[in-house]
Coordinates of C-alpha atoms in Angstrom, one line a residue:
Chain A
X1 CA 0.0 0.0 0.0
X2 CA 1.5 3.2 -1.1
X3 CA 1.9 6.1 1.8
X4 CA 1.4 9.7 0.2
X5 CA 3.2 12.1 1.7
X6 CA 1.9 14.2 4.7
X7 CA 2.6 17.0 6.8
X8 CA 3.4 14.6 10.1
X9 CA 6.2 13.8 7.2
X10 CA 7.0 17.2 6.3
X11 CA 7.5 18.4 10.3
X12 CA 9.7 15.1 10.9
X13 CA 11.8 16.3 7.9
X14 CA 11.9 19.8 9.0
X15 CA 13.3 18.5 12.6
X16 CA 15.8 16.2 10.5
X17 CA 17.2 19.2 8.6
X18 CA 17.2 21.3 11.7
X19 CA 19.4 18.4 14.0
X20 CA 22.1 18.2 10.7
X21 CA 22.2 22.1 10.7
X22 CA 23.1 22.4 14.4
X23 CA 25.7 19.8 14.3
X24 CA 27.0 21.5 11.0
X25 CA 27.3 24.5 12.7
X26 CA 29.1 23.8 15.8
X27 CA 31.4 21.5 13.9
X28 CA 32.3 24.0 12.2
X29 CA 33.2 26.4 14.7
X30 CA 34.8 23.7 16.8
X31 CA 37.0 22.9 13.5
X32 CA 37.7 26.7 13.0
X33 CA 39.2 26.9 16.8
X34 CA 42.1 24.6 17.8
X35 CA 42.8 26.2 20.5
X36 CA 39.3 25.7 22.1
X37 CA 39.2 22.2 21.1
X38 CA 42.5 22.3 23.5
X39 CA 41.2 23.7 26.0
X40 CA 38.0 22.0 25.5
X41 CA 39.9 18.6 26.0
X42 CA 41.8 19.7 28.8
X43 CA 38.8 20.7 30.9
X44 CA 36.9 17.5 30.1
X45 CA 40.0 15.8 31.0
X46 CA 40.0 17.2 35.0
X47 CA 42.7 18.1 37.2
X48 CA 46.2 16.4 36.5
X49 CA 48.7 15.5 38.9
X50 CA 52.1 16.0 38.1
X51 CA 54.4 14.1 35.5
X52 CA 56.6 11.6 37.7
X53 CA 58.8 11.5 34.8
X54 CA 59.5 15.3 34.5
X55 CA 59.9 14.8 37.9
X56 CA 61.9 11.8 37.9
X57 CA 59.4 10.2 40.5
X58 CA 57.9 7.2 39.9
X59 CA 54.1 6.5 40.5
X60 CA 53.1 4.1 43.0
X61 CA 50.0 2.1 42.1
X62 CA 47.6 3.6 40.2
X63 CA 46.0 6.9 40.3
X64 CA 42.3 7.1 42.2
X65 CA 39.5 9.5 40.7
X66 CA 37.0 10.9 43.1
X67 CA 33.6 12.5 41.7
X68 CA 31.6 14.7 44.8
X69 CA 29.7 11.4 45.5
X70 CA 32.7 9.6 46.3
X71 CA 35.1 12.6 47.8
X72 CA 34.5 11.4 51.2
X73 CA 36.0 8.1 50.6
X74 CA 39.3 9.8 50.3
X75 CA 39.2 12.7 52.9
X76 CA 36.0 11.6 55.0
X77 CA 34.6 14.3 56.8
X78 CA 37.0 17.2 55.3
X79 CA 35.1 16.7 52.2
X80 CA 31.9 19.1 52.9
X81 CA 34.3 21.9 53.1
X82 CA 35.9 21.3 49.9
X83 CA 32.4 20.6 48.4
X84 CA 31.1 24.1 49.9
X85 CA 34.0 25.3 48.4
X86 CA 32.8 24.2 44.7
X87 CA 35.0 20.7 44.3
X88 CA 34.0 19.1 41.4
X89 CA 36.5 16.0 40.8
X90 CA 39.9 15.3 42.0
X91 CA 42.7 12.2 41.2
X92 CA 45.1 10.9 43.8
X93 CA 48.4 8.9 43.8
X94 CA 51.3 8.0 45.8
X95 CA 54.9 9.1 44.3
X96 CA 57.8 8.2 45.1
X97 CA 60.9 10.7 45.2
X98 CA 63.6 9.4 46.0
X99 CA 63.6 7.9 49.3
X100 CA 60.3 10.1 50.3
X101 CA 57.0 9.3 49.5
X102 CA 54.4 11.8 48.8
X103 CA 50.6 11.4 48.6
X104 CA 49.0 13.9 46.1
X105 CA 45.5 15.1 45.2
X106 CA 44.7 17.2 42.0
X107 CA 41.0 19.0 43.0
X108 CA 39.1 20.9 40.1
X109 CA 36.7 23.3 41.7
X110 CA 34.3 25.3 40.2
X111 CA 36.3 28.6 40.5
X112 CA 39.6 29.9 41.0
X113 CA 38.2 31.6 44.0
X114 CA 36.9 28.3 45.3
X115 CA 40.1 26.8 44.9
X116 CA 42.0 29.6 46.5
X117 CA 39.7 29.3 49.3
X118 CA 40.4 25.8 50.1
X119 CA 44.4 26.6 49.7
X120 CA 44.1 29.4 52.6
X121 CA 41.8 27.2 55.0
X122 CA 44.9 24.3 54.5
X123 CA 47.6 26.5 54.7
X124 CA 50.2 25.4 57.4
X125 CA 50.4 27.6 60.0
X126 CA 53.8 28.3 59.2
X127 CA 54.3 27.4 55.5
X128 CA 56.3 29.9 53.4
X129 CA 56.6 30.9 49.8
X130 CA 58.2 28.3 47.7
X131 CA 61.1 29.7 45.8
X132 CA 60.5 30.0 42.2
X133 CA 56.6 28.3 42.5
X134 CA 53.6 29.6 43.3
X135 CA 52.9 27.2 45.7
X136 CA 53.2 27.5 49.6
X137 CA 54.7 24.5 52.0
X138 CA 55.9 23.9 55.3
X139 CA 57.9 21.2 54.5
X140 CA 55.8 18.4 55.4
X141 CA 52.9 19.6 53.2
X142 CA 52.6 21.6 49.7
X143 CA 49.7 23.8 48.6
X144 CA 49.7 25.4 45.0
X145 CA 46.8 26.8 43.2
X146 CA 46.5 27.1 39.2
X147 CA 43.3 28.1 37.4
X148 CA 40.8 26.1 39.1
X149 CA 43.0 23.4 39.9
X150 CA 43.9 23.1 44.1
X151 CA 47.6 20.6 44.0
X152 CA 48.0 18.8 47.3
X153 CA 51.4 17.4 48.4
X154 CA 51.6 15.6 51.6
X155 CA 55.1 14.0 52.6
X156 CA 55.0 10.3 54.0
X157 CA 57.8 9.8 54.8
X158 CA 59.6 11.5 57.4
X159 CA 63.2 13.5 57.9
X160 CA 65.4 15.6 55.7
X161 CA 64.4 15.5 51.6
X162 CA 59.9 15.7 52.2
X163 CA 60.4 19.7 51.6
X164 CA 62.6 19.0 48.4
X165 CA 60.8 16.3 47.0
X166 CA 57.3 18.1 47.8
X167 CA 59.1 20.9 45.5
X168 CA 59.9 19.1 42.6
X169 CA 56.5 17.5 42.2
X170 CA 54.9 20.9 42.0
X171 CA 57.3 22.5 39.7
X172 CA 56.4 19.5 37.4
X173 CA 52.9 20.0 38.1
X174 CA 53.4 23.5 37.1
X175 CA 55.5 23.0 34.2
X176 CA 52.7 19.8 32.6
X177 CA 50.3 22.8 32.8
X178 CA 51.9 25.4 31.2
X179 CA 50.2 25.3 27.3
Chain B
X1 CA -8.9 -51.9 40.8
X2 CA -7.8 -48.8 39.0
X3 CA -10.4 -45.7 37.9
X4 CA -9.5 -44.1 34.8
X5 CA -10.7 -40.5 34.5
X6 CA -11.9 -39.9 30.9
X7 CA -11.1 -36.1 30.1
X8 CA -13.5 -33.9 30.5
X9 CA -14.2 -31.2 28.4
X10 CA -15.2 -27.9 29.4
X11 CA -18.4 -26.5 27.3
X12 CA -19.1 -23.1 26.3
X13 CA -22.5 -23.7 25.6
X14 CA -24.4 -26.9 25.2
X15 CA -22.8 -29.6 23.3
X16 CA -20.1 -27.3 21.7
X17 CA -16.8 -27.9 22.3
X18 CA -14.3 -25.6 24.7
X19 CA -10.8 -25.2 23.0
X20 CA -9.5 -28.0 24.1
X21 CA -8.7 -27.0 27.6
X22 CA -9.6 -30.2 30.0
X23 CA -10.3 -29.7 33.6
X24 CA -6.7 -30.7 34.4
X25 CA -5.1 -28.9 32.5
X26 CA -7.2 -25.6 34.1
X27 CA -6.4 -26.8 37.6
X28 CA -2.4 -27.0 36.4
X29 CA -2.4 -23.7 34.9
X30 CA -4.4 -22.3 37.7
X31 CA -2.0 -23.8 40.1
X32 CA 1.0 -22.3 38.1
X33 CA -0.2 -19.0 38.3
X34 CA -1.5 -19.0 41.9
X35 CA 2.3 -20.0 42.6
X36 CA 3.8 -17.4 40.4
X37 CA 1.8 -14.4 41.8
X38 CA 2.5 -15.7 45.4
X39 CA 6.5 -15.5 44.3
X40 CA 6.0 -12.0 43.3
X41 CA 4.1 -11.3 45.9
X42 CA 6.1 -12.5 48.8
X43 CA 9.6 -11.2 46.7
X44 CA 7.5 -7.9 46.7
X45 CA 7.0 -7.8 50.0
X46 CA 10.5 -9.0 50.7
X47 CA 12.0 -5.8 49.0
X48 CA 10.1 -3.3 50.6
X49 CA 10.2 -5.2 54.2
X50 CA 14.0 -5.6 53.9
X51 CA 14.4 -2.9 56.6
X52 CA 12.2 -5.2 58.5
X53 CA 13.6 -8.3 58.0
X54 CA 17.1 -6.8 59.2
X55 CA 15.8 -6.8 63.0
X56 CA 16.4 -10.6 62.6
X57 CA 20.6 -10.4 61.6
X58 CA 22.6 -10.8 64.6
X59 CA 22.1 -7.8 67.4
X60 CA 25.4 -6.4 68.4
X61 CA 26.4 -7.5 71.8
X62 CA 27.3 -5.5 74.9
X63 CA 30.9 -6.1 75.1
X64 CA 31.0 -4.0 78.8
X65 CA 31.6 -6.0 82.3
X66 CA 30.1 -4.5 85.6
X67 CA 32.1 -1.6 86.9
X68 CA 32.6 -3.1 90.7
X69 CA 33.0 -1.2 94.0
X70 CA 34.4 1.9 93.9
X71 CA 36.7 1.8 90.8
X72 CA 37.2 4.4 88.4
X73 CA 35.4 5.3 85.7
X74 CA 38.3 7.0 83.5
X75 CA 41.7 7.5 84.2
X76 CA 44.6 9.8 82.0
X77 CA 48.2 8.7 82.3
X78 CA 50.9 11.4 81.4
X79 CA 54.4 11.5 80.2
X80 CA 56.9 11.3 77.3
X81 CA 56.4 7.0 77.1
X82 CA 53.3 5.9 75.5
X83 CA 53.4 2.7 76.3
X84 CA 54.1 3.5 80.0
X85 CA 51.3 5.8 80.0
X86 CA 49.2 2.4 78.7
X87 CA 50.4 0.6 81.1
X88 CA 49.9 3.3 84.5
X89 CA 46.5 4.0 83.3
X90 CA 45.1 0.2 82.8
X91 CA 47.0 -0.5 86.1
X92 CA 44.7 2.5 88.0
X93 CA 41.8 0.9 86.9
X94 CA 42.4 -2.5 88.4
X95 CA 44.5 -4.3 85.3
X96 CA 43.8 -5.6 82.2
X97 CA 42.8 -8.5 83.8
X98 CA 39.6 -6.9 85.4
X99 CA 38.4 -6.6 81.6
X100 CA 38.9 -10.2 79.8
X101 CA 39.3 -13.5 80.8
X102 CA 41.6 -16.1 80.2
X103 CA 40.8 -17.8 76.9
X104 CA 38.8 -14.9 75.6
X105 CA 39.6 -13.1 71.9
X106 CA 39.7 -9.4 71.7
X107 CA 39.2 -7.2 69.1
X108 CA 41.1 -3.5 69.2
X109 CA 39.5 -1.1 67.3
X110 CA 42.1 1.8 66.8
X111 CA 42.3 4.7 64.3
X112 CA 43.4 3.7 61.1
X113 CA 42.1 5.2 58.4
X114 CA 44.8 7.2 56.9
X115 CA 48.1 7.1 55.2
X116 CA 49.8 8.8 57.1
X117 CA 52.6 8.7 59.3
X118 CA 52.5 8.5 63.4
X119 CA 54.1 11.8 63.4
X120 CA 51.4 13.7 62.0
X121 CA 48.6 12.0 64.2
X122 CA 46.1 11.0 61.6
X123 CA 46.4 7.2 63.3
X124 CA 46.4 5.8 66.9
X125 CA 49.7 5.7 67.8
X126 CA 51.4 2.2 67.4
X127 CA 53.0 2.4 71.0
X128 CA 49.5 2.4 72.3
X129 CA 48.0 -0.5 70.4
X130 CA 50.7 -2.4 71.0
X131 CA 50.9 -1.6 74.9
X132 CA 47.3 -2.6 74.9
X133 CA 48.0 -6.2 72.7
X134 CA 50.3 -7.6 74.9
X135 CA 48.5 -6.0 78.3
X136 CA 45.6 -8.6 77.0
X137 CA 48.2 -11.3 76.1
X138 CA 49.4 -11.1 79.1
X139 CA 46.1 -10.9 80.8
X140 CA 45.4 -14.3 78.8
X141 CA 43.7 -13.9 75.8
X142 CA 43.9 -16.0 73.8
X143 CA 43.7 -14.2 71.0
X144 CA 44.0 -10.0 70.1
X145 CA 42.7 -9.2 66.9
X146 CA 43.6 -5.5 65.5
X147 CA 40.7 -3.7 62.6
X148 CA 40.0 -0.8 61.4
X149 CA 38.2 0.2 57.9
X150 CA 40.7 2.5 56.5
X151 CA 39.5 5.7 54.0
X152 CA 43.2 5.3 52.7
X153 CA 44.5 1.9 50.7
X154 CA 44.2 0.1 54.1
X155 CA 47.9 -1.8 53.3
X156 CA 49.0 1.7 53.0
X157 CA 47.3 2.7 56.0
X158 CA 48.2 -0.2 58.0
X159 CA 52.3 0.2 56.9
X160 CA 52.8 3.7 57.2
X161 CA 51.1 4.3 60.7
X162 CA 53.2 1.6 62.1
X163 CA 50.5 -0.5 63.4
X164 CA 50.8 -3.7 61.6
X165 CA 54.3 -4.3 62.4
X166 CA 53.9 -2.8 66.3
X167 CA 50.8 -5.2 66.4
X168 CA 52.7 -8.4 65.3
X169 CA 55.7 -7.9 67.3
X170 CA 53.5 -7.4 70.3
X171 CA 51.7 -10.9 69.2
X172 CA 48.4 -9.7 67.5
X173 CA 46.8 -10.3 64.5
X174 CA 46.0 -7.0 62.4
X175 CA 43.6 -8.3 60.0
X176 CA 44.1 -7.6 56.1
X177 CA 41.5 -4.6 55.6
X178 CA 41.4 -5.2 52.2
X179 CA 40.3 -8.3 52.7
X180 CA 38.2 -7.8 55.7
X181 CA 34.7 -10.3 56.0
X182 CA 31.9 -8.0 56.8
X183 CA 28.8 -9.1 57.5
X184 CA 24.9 -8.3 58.5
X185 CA 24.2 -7.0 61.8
X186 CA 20.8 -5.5 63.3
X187 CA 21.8 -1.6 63.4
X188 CA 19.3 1.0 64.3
X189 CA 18.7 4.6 63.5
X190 CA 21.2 6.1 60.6
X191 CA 23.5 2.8 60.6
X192 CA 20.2 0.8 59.7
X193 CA 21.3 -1.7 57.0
X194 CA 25.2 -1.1 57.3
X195 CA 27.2 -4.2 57.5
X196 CA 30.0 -4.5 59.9
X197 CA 33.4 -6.0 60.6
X198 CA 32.6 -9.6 61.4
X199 CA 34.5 -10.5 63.8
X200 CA 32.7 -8.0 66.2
X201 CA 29.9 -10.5 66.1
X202 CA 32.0 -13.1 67.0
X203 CA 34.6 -11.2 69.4
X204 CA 34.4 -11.9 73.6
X205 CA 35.8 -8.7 74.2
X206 CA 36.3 -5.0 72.3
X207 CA 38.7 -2.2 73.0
X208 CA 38.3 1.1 71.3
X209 CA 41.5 2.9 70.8
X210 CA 40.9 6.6 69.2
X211 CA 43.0 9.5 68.3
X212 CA 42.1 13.0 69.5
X213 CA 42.1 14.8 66.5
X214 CA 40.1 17.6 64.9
X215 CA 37.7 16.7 62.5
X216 CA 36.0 18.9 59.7
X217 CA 32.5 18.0 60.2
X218 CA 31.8 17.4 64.0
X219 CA 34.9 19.5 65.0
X220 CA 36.7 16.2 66.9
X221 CA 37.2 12.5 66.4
X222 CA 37.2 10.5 69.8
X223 CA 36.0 7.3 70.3
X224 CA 32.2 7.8 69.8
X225 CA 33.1 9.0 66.1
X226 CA 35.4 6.0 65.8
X227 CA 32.9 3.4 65.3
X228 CA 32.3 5.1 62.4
X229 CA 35.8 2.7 61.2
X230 CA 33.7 -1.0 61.7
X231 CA 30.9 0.2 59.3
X232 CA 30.8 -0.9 55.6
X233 CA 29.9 0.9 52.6
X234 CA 27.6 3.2 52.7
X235 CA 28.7 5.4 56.0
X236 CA 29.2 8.5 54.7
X237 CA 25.3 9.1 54.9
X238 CA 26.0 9.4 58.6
X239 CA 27.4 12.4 58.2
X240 CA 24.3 14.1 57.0
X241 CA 23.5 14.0 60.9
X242 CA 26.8 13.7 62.5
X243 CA 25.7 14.6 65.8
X244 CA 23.0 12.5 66.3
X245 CA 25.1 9.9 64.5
X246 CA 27.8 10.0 66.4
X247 CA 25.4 9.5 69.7
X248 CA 23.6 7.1 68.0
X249 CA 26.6 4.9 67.8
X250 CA 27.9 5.5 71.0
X251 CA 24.5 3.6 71.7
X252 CA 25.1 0.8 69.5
X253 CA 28.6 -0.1 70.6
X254 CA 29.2 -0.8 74.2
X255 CA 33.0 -1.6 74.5
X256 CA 34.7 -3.0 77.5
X257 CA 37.4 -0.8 77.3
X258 CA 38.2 2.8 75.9
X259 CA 41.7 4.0 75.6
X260 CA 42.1 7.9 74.2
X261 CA 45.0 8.2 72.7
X262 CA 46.4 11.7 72.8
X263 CA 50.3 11.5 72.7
X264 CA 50.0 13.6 70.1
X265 CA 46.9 15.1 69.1
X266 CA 46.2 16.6 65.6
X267 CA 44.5 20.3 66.2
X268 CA 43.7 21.2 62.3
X269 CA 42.9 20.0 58.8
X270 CA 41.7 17.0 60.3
X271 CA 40.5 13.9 60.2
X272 CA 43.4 13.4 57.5
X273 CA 45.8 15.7 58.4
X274 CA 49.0 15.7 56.9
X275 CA 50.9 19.2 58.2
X276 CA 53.5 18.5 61.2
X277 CA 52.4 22.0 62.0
X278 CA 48.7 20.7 62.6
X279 CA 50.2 18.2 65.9
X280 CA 50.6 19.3 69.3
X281 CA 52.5 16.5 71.6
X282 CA 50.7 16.1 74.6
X283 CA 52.0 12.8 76.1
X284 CA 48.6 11.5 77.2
X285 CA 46.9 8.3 77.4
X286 CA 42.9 7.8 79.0
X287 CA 41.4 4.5 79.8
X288 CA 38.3 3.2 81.6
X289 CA 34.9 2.5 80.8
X290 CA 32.9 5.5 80.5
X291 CA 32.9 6.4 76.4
X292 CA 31.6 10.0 77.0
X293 CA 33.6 10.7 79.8
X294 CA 36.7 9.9 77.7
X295 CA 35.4 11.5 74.9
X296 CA 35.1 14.9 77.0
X297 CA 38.6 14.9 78.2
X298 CA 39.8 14.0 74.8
X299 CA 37.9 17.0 73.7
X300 CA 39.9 19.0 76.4
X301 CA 43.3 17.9 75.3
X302 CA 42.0 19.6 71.6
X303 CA 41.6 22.6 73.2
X304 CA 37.9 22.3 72.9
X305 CA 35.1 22.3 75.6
X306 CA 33.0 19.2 75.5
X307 CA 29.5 21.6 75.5
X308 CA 30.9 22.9 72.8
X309 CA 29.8 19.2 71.3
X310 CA 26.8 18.5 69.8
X311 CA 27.0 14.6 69.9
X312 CA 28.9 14.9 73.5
X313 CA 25.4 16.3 74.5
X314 CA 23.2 14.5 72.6
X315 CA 25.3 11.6 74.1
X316 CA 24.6 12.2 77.6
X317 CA 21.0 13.1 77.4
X318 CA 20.8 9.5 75.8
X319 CA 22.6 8.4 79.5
X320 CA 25.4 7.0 77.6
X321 CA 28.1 8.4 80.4
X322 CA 29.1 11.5 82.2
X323 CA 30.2 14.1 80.3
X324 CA 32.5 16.4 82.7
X325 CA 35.8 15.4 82.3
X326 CA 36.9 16.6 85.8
X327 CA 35.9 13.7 87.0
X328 CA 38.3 11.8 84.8
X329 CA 41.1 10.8 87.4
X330 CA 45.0 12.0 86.8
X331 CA 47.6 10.3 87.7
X332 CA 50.4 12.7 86.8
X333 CA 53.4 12.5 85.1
X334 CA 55.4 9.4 85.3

């Protein structure tokens, strides 16, 4: 039986072209920016942790991704701060430096401001300016903030070398995000 | 002598046949269906009465022995040797022998739930644990079981803060959190349908070991807070109401035995911590029996007034314990 057309087929058609146009359009404009397909990636990617081989660490086990369900499985009850704060995601991982080991967390909030926040309610009582970073530690702990991106160091293991090897880490952090 | 049943044939209407459907095979497909819809029904009823039908999993038991006479109710040992202070605080409250009894297992239940080194106070300290294993060794038990549910990679947790290997030199048995049975237990209030360690089902007697260390969301973690360490998956909704939580666990589990750990005593970014700069060395230990009392002098050694406490309240309006902590007995400096 033959089906003449109608005008349920005539709306259907008009939806179809208007689906290809919107996908024409923004591939276009995606394919007429590289740079915003960058930066595109790199924000769908979330936060990074630093680059054990630019910082000739080594990574110990494999990195843990935390969503704002699962934050308190990593920090427990610190996490409603950091979610008050705007955390979105964060990774973690163990390095090893040397003969220290250091526990990092790379959190994404939802604003610079969000993640400055978080730095100044962590900061060390007496952590200083690290030289050449801009990143604060007090030798047992690292804080550095870039963009949106909060970079926590934490030394495990204990005596002369944490400060240094807390140090390196963030200057590779620092380096991996420059574009 | 045998009776055959012919067939018989249902009938729509006189003499016209039914399609084909006999009388047993309607009482079969009756029967089917009458089974069926009472498996739905009771699985049904099943899911939505699982809440219900947890009141029957094993209750937790009251792990706590009768306070005799005039003995105290909490004491606090001080001085630069942990395990000293262990050992003159247990011995103030009669021994470790007025707690367990020959032959008995005992399950300590200390902080470990971070990676992090002793030195920044994020774990019990493994002086005390170990103190305590071979106080209940010696007392005769039979057997001293260390767990803990870390937030951290529990090997890492277990490593770093120096527990495992303090426990096994002492002659316990930390158990492998990452392979740690947990099982069923009948939990009310916000714990309702948590699982827990299993051995606590099992165990004759349980020590709680806490930390005093600040914590984000209720301000400090003592020992209340640390039963938060034997629940399963799914805790973290008991931070919607920490207070009340915290209270409401305090009510739950009964130990024999707390022992406060504040040798050193993390004052900020906790419960993880991480900053040297964050721990204060006090050089204390608190035993006895009272879990609020203990919890208010921990609460001291933070710098914080136990009124200040919402679940230190709510804890002794439920009569869980006393919460003044002058009446927590010091014995000095060794």
């Amino acid at each position: 039986m033959a089906v003449r057309p109608g005008p349920v087929h005539a709306v259907l058609l008009l939806a179809l072209a208007g689906a290809v146009g919107l996908v024409l359009t923004r591939g276009r404009r995606t394919r007429e920016d590289p740079a915003a397909v960058l930066a595109a990636l790199r924000q769908a990617q979330g936060p990074r942790l630093p680059a054990a081989g630019r910082a000739g660490a080594s990574l110990l086990g494999e990195p843990a991704r935390y969503d704002r369900d699962r934050l308190y499985e990593l920090i427990d009850g610190a996490a409603d701060a950091y979610l008050a704060r705007g955390f979105e995601r964060c990774v973690a991982a163990t390095f090893g430096v040397g003969r220290v080991e250091v526990a990092a967390e790379a959190h994404r909030f939802g604003s610079e401001a969000g993640a400055r926040a978080q730095l100044d309610a962590e900061r060390p009582r007496r952590a200083g300016p690290v030289a050449g970073l801009a990143a604060v530690s007090d030798g047992s702990v690292l804080l550095a903030v870039s963009g949106r991106d909060l970079l926590k160091l934490t030394a495990l293991s204990a005596g002369p070398g944490a400060g240094e090897a807390l140090a390196v880490l963030a200057a590779a952090w620092e380096e991996g995000r420059r574009p | 002598m045998t009776i055959r049943h012919e067939p018989e044939r249902h009938t729509q209407g006189a003499g016209e046949p039914a399609e084909g459907l006999t009388r047993r095979e309607a009482v079969v497909r009756l029967s089917s269906a009458a089974l069926a819809a009472a498996a739905v029904g009771a699985g049904t009823l099943g899911f939505f009465e699982r809440r219900r039908a947890s009141a029957a999993e094993p209750a937790i038991r009251d792990w706590r022995l009768p306070v005799q006479g005039e003995a105290a109710r909490a004491v606090a040992a001080r001085g630069a040797d942990a395990a000293a202070n262990v050992r003159r605080a247990l011995a103030a409250l009669g021994g470790m022998e007025r707690f367990l009894r020959r032959g008995e297992t005992v399950l300590l239940k200390p902080n470990v739930g971070w990676d992090r080194l002793p030195e920044q106070a994020a774990n019990t300290d493994p002086l005390v644990v170990a103190e305590l294993v071979r106080l209940c060794r010696a007392a005769g038990a039979a057997r001293v079981i260390v767990a803990d549910i870390s937030c951290n990679d529990p090997g890492r947790c277990f490593a770093r803060s120096g527990i495992a290997a303090a426990v096994a030199a002492a002659g316990g048995e930390a158990l492998d959190a990452r392979r740690l049975p947990m099982a069923a237990a009948s939990l009310p209030g916000a714990a309702a349908g948590l699982e827990v360690i299993e051995q606590l089902l099992t165990v004759d007697r349980v020590i709680n070991v806490p930390v005093a260390k600040h914590h984000g969301l209720s301000r400090v973690t003592l020992g209340m807070k640390n039963w938060f360490g034997v629940l399963g998956r799914g805790r973290n909704r008991l931070h919607q109401d920490i207070d009340r939580s915290i209270a409401e666990l305090g009510a739950i589990f009964r130990p024999t035995l707390t022992v406060i750990d504040a040798t050193r005593v993390l004052l900020d970014n906790g419960p993880q911590g991480g900053s040297l700069d964050d721990v204060k060395a006090v050089g204390a230990v608190a035993a006895g029996v009272d879990p609020v009392l203990l919890d208010a002098w921990g609460a001291v050694q933070l710098g914080v007034k136990p009124r200040q406490l919402g679940f230190l309240v709510e804890a002794e309006k439920r009569g869980l314990g006393k919460g003044d902590p002058g009446l927590v007995q010091e014995l000095g400096k060794a």
